[in-house]
Coordinates of C-alpha atoms and ligand atoms in Angstrom, one line a residue:
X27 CA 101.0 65.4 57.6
X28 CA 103.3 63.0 56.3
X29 CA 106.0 61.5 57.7
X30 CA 109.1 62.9 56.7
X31 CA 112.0 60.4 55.4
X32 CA 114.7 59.8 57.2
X33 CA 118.7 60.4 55.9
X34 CA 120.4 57.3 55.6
X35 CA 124.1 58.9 56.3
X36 CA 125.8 58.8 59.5
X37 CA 125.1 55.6 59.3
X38 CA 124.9 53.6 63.1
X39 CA 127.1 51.1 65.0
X40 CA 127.2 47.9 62.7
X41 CA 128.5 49.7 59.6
X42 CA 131.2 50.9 61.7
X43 CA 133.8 47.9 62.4
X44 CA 135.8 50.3 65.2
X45 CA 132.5 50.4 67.2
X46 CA 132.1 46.5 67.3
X47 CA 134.4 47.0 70.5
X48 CA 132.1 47.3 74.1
X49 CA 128.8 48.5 73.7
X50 CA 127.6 49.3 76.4
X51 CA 124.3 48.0 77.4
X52 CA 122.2 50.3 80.1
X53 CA 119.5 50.4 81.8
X54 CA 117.6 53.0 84.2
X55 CA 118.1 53.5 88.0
X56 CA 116.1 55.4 89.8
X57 CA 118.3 58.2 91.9
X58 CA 116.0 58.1 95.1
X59 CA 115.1 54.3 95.6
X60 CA 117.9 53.2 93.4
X61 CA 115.5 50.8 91.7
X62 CA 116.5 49.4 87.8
X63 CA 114.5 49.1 85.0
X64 CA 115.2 47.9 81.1
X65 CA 112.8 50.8 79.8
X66 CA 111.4 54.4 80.8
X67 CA 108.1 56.3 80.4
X68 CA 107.7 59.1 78.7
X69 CA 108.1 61.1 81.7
X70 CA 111.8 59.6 82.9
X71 CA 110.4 59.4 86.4
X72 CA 110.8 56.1 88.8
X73 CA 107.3 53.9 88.7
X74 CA 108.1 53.5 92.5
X75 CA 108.9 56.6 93.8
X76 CA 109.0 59.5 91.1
X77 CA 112.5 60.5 90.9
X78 CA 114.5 61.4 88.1
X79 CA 115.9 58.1 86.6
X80 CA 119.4 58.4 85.8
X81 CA 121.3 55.7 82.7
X82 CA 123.3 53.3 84.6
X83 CA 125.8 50.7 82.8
X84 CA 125.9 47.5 84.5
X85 CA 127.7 45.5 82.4
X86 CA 131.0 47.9 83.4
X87 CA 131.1 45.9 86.9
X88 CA 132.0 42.6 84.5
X89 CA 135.6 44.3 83.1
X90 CA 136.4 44.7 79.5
X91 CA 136.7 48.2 79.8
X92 CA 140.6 49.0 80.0
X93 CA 141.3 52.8 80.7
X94 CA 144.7 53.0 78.4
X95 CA 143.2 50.6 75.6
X96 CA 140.2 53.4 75.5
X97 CA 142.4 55.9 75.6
X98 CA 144.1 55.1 72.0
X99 CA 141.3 54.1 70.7
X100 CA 139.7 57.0 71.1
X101 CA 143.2 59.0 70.1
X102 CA 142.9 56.8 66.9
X103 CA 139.4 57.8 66.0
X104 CA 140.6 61.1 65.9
X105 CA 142.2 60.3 62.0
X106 CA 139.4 58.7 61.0
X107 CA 136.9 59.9 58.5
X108 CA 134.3 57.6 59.3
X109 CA 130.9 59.7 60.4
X110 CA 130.8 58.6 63.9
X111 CA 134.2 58.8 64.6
X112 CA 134.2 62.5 63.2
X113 CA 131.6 63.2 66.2
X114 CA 133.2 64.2 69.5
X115 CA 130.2 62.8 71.1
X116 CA 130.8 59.2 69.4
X117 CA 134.1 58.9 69.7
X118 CA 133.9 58.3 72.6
X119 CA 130.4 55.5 72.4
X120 CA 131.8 52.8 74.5
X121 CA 130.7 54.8 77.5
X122 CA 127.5 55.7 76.3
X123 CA 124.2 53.7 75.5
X124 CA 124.5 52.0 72.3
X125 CA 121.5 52.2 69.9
X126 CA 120.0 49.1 68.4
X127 CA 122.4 47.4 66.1
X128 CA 121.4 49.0 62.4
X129 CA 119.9 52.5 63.7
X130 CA 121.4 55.4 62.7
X131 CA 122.9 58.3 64.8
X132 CA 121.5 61.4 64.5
X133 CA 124.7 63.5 64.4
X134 CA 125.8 67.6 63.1
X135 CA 129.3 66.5 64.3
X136 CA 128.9 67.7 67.2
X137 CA 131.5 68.5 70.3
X138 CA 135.6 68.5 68.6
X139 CA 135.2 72.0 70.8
X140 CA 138.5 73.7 71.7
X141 CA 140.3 74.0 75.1
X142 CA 141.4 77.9 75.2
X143 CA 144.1 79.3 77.8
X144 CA 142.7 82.8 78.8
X145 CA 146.0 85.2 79.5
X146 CA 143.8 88.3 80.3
X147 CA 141.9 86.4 82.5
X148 CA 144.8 85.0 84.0
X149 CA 146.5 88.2 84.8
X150 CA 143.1 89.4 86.1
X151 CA 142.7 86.7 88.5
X152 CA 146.4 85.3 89.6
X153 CA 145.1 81.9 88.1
X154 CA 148.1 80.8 85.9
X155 CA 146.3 77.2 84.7
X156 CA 142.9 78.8 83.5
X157 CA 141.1 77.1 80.5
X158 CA 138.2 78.1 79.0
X159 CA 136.1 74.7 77.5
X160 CA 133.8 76.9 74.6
X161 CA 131.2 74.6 73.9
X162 CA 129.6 77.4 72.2
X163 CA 131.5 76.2 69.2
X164 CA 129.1 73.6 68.9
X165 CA 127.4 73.2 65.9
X166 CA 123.8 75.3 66.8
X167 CA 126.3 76.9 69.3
X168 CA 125.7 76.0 72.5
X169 CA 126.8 72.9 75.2
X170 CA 123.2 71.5 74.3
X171 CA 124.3 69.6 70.9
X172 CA 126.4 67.3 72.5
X173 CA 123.3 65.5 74.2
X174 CA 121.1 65.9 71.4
X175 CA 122.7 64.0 69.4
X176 CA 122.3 60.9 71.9
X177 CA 118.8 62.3 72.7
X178 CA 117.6 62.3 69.1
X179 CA 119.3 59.5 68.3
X180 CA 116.9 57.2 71.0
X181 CA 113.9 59.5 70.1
X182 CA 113.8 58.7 66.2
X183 CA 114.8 55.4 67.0
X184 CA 111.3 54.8 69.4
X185 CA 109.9 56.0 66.0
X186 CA 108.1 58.8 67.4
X187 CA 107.0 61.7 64.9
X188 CA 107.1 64.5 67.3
X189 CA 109.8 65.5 69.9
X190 CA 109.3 68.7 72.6
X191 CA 111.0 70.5 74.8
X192 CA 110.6 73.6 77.1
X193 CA 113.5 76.0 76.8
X194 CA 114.9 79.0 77.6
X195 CA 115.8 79.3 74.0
X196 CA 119.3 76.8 73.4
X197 CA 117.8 73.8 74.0
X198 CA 115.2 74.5 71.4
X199 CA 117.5 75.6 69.0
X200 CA 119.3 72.6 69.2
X201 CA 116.5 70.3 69.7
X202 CA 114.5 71.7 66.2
X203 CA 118.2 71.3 64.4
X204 CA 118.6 67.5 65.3
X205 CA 115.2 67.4 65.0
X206 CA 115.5 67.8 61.4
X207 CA 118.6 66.3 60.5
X208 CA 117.0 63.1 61.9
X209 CA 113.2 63.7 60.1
X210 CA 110.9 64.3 62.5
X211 CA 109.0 67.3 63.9
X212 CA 109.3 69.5 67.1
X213 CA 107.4 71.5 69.1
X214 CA 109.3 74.3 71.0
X215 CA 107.9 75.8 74.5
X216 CA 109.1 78.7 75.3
X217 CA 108.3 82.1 77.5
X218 CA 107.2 84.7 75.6
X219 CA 109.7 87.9 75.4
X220 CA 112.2 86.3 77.8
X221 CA 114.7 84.5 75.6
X222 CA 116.7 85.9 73.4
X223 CA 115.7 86.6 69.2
X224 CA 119.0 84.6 68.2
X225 CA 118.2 81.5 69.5
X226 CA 114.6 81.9 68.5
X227 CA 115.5 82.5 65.4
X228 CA 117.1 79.3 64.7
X229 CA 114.5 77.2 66.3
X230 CA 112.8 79.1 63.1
X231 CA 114.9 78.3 60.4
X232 CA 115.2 74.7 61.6
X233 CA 111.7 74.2 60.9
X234 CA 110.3 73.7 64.8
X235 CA 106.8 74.5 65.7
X236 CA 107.1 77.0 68.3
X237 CA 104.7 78.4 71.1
X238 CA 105.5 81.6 73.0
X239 CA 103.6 80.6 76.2
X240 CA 102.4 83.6 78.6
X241 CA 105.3 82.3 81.3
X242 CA 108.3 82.1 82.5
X243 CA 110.5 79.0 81.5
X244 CA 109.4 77.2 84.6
X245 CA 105.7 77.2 83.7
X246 CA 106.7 75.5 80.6
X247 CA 108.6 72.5 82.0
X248 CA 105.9 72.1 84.2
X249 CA 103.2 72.1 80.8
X250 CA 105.5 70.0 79.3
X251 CA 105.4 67.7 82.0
X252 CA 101.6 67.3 81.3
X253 CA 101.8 67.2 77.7
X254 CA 103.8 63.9 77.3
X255 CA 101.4 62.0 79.8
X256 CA 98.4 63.4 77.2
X257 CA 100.0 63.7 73.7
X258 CA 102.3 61.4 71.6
X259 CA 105.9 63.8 71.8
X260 CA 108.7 62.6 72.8
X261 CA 110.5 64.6 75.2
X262 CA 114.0 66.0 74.5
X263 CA 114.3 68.1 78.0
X264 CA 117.4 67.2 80.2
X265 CA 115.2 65.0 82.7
X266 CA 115.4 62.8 79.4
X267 CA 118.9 61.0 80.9
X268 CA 120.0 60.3 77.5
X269 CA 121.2 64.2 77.0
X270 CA 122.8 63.9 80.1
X271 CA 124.9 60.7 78.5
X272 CA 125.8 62.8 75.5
X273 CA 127.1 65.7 77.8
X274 CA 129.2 63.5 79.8
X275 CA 131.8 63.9 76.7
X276 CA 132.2 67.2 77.4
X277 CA 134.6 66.2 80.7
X278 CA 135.7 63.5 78.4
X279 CA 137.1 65.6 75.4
X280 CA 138.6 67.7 78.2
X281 CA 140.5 64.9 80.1
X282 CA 142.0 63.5 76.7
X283 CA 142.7 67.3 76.1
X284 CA 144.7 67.7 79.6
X285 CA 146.3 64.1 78.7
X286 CA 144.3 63.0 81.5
X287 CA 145.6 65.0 83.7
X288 CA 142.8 66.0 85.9
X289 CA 142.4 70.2 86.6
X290 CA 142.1 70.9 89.9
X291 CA 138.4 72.6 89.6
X292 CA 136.0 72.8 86.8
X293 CA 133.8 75.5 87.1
X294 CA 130.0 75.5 85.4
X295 CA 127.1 77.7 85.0
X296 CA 124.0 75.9 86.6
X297 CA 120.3 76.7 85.3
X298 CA 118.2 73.5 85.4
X299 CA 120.9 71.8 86.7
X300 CA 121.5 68.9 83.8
X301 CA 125.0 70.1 82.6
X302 CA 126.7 69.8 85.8
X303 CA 125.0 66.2 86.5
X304 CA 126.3 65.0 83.1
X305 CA 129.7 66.6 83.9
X306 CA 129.9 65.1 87.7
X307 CA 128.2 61.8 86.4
X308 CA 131.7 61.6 83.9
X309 CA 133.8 62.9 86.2
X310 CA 132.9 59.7 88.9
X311 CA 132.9 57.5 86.0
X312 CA 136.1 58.5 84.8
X313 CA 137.3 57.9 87.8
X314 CA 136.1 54.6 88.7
X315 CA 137.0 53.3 85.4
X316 CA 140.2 54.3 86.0
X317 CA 141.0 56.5 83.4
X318 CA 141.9 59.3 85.8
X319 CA 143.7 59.2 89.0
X320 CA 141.7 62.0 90.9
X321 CA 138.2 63.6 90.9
X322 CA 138.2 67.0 90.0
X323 CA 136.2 70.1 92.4
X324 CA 132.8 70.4 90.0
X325 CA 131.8 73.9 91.3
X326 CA 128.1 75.5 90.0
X327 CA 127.7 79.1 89.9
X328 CA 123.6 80.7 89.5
X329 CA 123.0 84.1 88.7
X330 CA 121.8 86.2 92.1
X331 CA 118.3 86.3 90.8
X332 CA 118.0 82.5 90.0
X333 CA 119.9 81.3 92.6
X334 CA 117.5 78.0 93.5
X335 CA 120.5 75.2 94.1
X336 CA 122.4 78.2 96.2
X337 CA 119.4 78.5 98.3
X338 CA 118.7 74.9 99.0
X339 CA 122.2 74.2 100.1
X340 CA 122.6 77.0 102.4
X341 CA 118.7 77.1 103.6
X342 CA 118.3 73.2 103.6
X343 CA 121.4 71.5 103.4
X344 CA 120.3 70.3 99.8
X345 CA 117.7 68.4 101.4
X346 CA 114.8 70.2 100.2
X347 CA 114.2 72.3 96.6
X348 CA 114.3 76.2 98.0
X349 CA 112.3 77.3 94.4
X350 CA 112.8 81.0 93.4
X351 CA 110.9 83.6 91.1
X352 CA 113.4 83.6 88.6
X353 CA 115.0 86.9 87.3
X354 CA 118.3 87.6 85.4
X355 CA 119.3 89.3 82.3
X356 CA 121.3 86.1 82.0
X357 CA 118.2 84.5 80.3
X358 CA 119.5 80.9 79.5
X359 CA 119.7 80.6 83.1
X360 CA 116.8 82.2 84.3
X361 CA 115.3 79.2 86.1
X362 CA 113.4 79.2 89.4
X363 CA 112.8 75.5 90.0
X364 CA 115.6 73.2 88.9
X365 CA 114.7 69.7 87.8
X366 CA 118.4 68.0 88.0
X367 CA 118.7 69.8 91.7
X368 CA 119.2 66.6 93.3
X369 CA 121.8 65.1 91.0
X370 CA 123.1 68.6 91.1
X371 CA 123.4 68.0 95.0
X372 CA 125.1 64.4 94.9
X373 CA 127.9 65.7 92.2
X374 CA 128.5 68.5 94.4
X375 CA 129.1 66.5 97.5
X376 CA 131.3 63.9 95.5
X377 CA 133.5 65.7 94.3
X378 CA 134.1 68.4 96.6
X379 CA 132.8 71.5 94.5
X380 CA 131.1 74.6 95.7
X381 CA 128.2 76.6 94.5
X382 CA 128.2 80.1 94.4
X383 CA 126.2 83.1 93.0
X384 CA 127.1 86.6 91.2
X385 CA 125.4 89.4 90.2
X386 CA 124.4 91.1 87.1
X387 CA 126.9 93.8 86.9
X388 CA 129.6 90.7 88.0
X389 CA 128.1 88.7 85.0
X390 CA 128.2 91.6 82.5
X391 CA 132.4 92.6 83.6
X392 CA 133.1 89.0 83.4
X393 CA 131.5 88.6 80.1
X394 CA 133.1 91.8 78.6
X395 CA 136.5 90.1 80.1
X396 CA 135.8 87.0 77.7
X397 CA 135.0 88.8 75.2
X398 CA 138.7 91.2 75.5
X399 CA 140.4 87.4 74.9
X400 CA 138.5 87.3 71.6
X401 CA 137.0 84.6 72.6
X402 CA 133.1 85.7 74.0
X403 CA 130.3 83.7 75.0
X404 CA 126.8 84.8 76.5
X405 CA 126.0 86.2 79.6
X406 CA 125.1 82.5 81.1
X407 CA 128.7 81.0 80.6
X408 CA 130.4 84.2 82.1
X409 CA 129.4 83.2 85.7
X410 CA 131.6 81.2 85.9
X411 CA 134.5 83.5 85.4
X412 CA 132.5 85.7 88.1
X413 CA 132.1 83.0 90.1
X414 CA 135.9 82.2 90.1
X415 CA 136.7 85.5 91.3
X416 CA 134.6 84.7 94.4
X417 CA 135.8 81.4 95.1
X418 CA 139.1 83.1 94.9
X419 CA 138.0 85.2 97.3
X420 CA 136.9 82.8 99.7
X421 CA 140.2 80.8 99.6
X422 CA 138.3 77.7 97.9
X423 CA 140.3 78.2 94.8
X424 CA 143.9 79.2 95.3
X425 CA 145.9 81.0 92.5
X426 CA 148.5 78.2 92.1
X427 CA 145.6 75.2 91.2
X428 CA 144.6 75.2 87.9
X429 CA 140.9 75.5 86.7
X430 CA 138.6 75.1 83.9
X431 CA 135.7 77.3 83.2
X432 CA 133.1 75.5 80.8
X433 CA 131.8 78.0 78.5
X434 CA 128.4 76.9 77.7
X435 CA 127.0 79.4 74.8
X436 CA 128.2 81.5 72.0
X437 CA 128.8 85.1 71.8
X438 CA 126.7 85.7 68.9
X439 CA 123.5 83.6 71.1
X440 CA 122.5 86.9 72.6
X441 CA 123.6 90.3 70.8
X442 CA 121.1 92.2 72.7
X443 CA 122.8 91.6 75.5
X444 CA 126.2 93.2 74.4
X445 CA 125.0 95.6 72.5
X446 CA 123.1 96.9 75.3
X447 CA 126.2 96.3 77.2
X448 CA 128.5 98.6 74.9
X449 CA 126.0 101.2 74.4
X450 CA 126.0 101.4 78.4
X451 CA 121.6 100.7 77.9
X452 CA 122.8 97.3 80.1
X453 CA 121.8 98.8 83.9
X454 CA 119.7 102.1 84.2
X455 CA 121.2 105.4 85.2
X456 CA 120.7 104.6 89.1
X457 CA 122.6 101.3 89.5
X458 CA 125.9 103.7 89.8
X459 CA 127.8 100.7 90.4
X460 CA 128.0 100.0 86.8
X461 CA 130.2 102.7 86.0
X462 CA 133.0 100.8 86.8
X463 CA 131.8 99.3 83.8
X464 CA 132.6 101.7 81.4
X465 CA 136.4 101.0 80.6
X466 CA 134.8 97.6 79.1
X467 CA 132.7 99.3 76.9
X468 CA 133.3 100.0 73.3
X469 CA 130.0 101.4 71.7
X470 CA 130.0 102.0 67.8
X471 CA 131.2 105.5 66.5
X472 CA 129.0 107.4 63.8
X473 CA 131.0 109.4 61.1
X474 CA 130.5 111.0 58.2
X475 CA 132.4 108.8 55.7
X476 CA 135.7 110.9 55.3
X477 CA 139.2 109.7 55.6
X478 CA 139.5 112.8 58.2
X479 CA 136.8 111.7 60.3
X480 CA 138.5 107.9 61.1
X481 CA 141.9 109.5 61.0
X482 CA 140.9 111.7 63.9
X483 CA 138.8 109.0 65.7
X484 CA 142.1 106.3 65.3
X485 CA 144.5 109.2 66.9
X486 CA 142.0 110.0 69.8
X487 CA 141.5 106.2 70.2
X488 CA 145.1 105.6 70.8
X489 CA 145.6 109.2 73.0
X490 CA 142.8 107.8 75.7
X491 CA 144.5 103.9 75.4
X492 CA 148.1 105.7 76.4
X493 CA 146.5 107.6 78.7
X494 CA 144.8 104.5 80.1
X495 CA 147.8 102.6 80.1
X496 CA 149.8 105.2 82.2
X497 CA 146.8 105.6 84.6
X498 CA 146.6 101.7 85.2
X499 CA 150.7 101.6 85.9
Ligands
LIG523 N1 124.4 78.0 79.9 C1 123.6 78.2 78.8 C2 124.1 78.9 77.6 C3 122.3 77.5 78.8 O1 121.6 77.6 77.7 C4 121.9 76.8 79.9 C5 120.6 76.2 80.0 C6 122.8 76.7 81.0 C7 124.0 77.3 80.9 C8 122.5 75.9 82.2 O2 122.6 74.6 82.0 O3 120.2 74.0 82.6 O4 122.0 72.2 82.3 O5 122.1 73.8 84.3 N2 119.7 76.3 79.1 C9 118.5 75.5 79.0 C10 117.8 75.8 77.7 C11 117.7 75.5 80.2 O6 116.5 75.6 77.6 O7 118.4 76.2 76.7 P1 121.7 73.6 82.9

C-alpha cells in the first residue's frame, strides 16, 4: 500500500503569526509515581510504575501566562478567518501542547458547539440556570472530535501510517474522519452487534478498516492494548493523553461562554472515564491560572448496568477498580472496566462532584425530555439529565445553583434507539414501569394519502393535547 499524501491546508503554528504567543512546551507525568518524562511509548503507561501518564505543562510555573490577556486573545480569534483560529479546539492552543514548529494540525473545525438553555427541562426540574453544552454538534457529531484533532495531529506528526482505536462506535467514527483528513489509515475495533449502525456507518464512509470482534468493548481495549506493543499503529484511545488535552476545551469554550463565570455544577456522562478527566484536568487548570475564581462540582453519572466508577467509590473508596459485566441500551457507555478511573477519582475529589447512576427507563424519559426542547442527543448524554434529577433528590444540587449538562452525542448517532423508543419496542411488555413512558412517545401514523385522513388525524391530535393539558392542570 502506498502512503497516502498528506493536505497541506490548515497549515500549523509558524504560518500563523497569532500563535507565535506561548507555546506551551509539555511533557509526561506519571499519575501514580508522579514521575516526568520528555516522550511516551506507545502504550502511554509510566516506565516505573504502569500508570496512565497524564500531559503536564511545566513551563506555566515560570509566568507569561496572563488570565485577562488570554482571554481577548482568544475573544479576538473568534473574527478571524485563519484555519486554526476557526477551530474551537485551537483557539484556545496556548494551553495545549504545541506541535513541532512547521507541522500541520489536523483539524474538521472542530468544537464552536453551542451553549443551549433548556426551559422544559427547567420547569421539569425547578433548575432555573440549566444549560445544555451539545457537543454532539461536533463535526462527526460527538464530544470525541475535539481531542482528535490534537490526537491526530501528534499521530501524523510521529509519521506513523496506521492509527487504532477500540470503540464503542464514536470514537471510531471520529478517529477514521481525522484519520483521513490528515492521510493515514485506521483500524477500528469494535464489538460485534453492540454499537450502534450510525456510527458504524461512518467509520465506513471515512474509509477505516474495521473489525467486529466477538466481544464486548472491554475485550477490545484490552486487544488493543496488545496490539501496539506487537504492531506499528498508533493508538488514538483516550489513554492516549493528547485527546484528553483537546477535550479540555470543552470547559474552556464554556467558561468564555458563561463570561467566566463558573456554573455551580457540570454534570457528565462517564463511560471510560476520559471526558470527565479532560473536563476536571481544565477545570483545575483554569483555576490555577487564574482565569476563573472558583472550581466548579464535576459530577459523573454511569448507566445502572455499567456502573464501574459508582461501584469503586461506594465499595472501595476509589481505591481499588470494582470492574462490572457491562450492560446498557445506552451503548456508548457500555463499559465494564474504565481505563481513566483513577483520574476520574482525583477530579471527583477536587472539585467536589458526585457520581451517580440511573436506570434505563430514567435514561430513555430523560432523553425523550431533550429531545421535546428540540434539541436531542443519544441515550449516553441523557444521564446526565437523569442523573440531575437524583442529585436533586439527594439535596447535592439545589434548585437555585445553576448547572451545566454536557451533552456528549448527537440525536441522529443512535436512531434505533428512538425509534424503538416511540414505537414503545424500547422495554418488553413486563417492565410495566415504562408505561409512564408513554406520554413521551410519538410513534409514526400510517394513512392512506387523503386530505381527510391527516385532517382527521391533526383534529384528534389536538382533542388528546387539550385533553392532556386539562388533565396535567
Ligand atoms: N457519551 C458518548 C456519546 C460516548 O460516546 C462516550 C464514550 C461517553 C459519553 C463516555 O465518555 O468514555 O470519556 O467517559 N464513548 C467511547 C467510544 C468509549 O468509544 O466512542 P468517556
Amino acid at each position: 500500500m502506498s502512503k497516502r499524501s498528506a493536505p497541506t491546508s490548515d497549515r500549523g503554528f509558524d504560518k500563523d503569526a497569532k500563535a507565535r504567543t506561548p507555546q506551551s512546551t509539555f511533557c509526561f507525568r506519571c499519575i501514580g509515581c508522579s514521575s516526568v518524562t520528555p516522550s511516551a511509548a506507545q502504550d502511554f503507561r509510566c516506565s516505573q510504575c504502569g500508570n496512565l501518564l497524564e500531559i503536564a505543562h511545566p513551563a506555566w510555573k515560570s509566568g507569561g501566562l496572563d488570565a485577562s490577556s488570554l482571554k481577548s486573545l482568544w475573544r479576538e480569534r473568534r473574527s478571524s478567518n485563519a484555519a486554526l483560529d476557526l477551530s474551537g479546539v485551537w483557539r484556545f492552543r496556548e494551553l495545549l501542547p504545541a506541535p513541532a514548529s512547521g507541522k500541520p494540525v489536523v483539524t474538521l473545525r472542530e468544537g464552536n458547539t453551542p451553549l443551549y438553555e433548556l426551559p422544559l427541562s427547567s420547569r421539569i426540574t425547578g433548575v432555573a440556570r440549566l444549560y445544555a453544552k451539545h457537543q454532539g454538534m461536533n463535526p462527526t457529531g460527538s464530544f470525541k472530535d475535539t481531542g482528535m484533532t490534537v490526537a491526530a495531529t501528534f499521530a501524523r506528526q510521529s509519521g506513523c501510517r496506521w492509527v487504532a482505536c477500540a470503540s464503542t462506535g464514536n470514537t471510531s467514527a471520529s478517529m477514521a474522519a481525522y484519520a483521513a483528513r490528515g492521510g493515514m489509515r485506521s483500524l477500528v475495533l469494535v464489538p460485534e452487534g453492540k454499537i450502534s449502525w450510525s456510527k458504524l456507518s461512518q467509520a465506513l464512509d471515512y474509509g477505516a478498516l474495521t473489525c467486529q470482534l466477538r466481544t464486548d468493548f472491554d475485550g477490545c481495549l484490552q486487544l488493543l492494548q496488545e496490539l501496539v506493543k506487537r504492531a506499528p499503529v498508533y493508538q488514538l484511545n483516550s489513554i492516549n493523553p493528547f485527546r484528553l488535552e483537546g477535550q479540555k476545551t470543552l470547559a474552556l469554550e464554556l467558561l468564555e461562554q458563561l463570561d467566566w463565570q463558573p456554573p455551580d455544577h457540570i454534570i457528565v456522562p462517564g463511560g471510560n472515564l476520559g471526558n470527565s478527566s479532560a473536563i476536571g484536568k481544565a477545570l483545575l487548570e483554569m483555576h490555577e491560572l487564574g482565569l476563573i475564581p472558583r472550581l466548579p462540582k464535576l459530577s459523573i453519572i454511569q448507566a445502572e448496568g455499567a456502573n464501574a466508577l459508582v461501584r469503586t467509590l461506594r465499595e472501595t473508596r476509589g481505591k481499588r477498580l470494582v470492574t462490572v459485566q457491562a450492560e446498557t441500551r445506552a451503548t456508548a457507555i457500555r463499559i465494564g472496566n474504565p481505563a481513566s478511573w483513577e483520574k476520574a477519582v482525583k477530579v471527583l475529589q477536587a472539585t467536589g462532584g458526585a457520581c451517580e447512576q440511573v436506570s434505563e427507563i430514567e435514561i430513555a424519559q430523560a432523553k425523550a425530555e431533550i429531545g421535546a426542547e428540540g434539541i436531542g442527543c443519544e441515550p449516553a448524554s441523557a444521564v446526565t439529565l437523569a442523573g440531575l434529577k437524583k442529585l436533586l433528590q439527594q439535596g447535592f444540587v439545589k434548585k437555585q445553583e445553576s448547572v451545566v449538562l454536557v451533552l456528549t452525542g448527537n440525536l441522529l448517532k443512535d436512531p434505533d434507539f428512538t425509534m424503538e423508543f416511540h414505537r414503545g419496542e424500547l422495554f418488553s411488555a413486563t417492565e410495566r414501569e415504562s408505561a409512564r413512558l408513554n406520554p413521551y412517545r410519538h410513534p409514526p401514523v400510517v394513512l392512506d394519502a387523503t386530505l381527510d385522513a391527516v385532517i382527521q388525524t391533526l383534529e384528534q391530535a389536538e382533542k388528546s393535547e387539550k385533553s392532556d393539558t386539562r388533565s396535567n392542570a
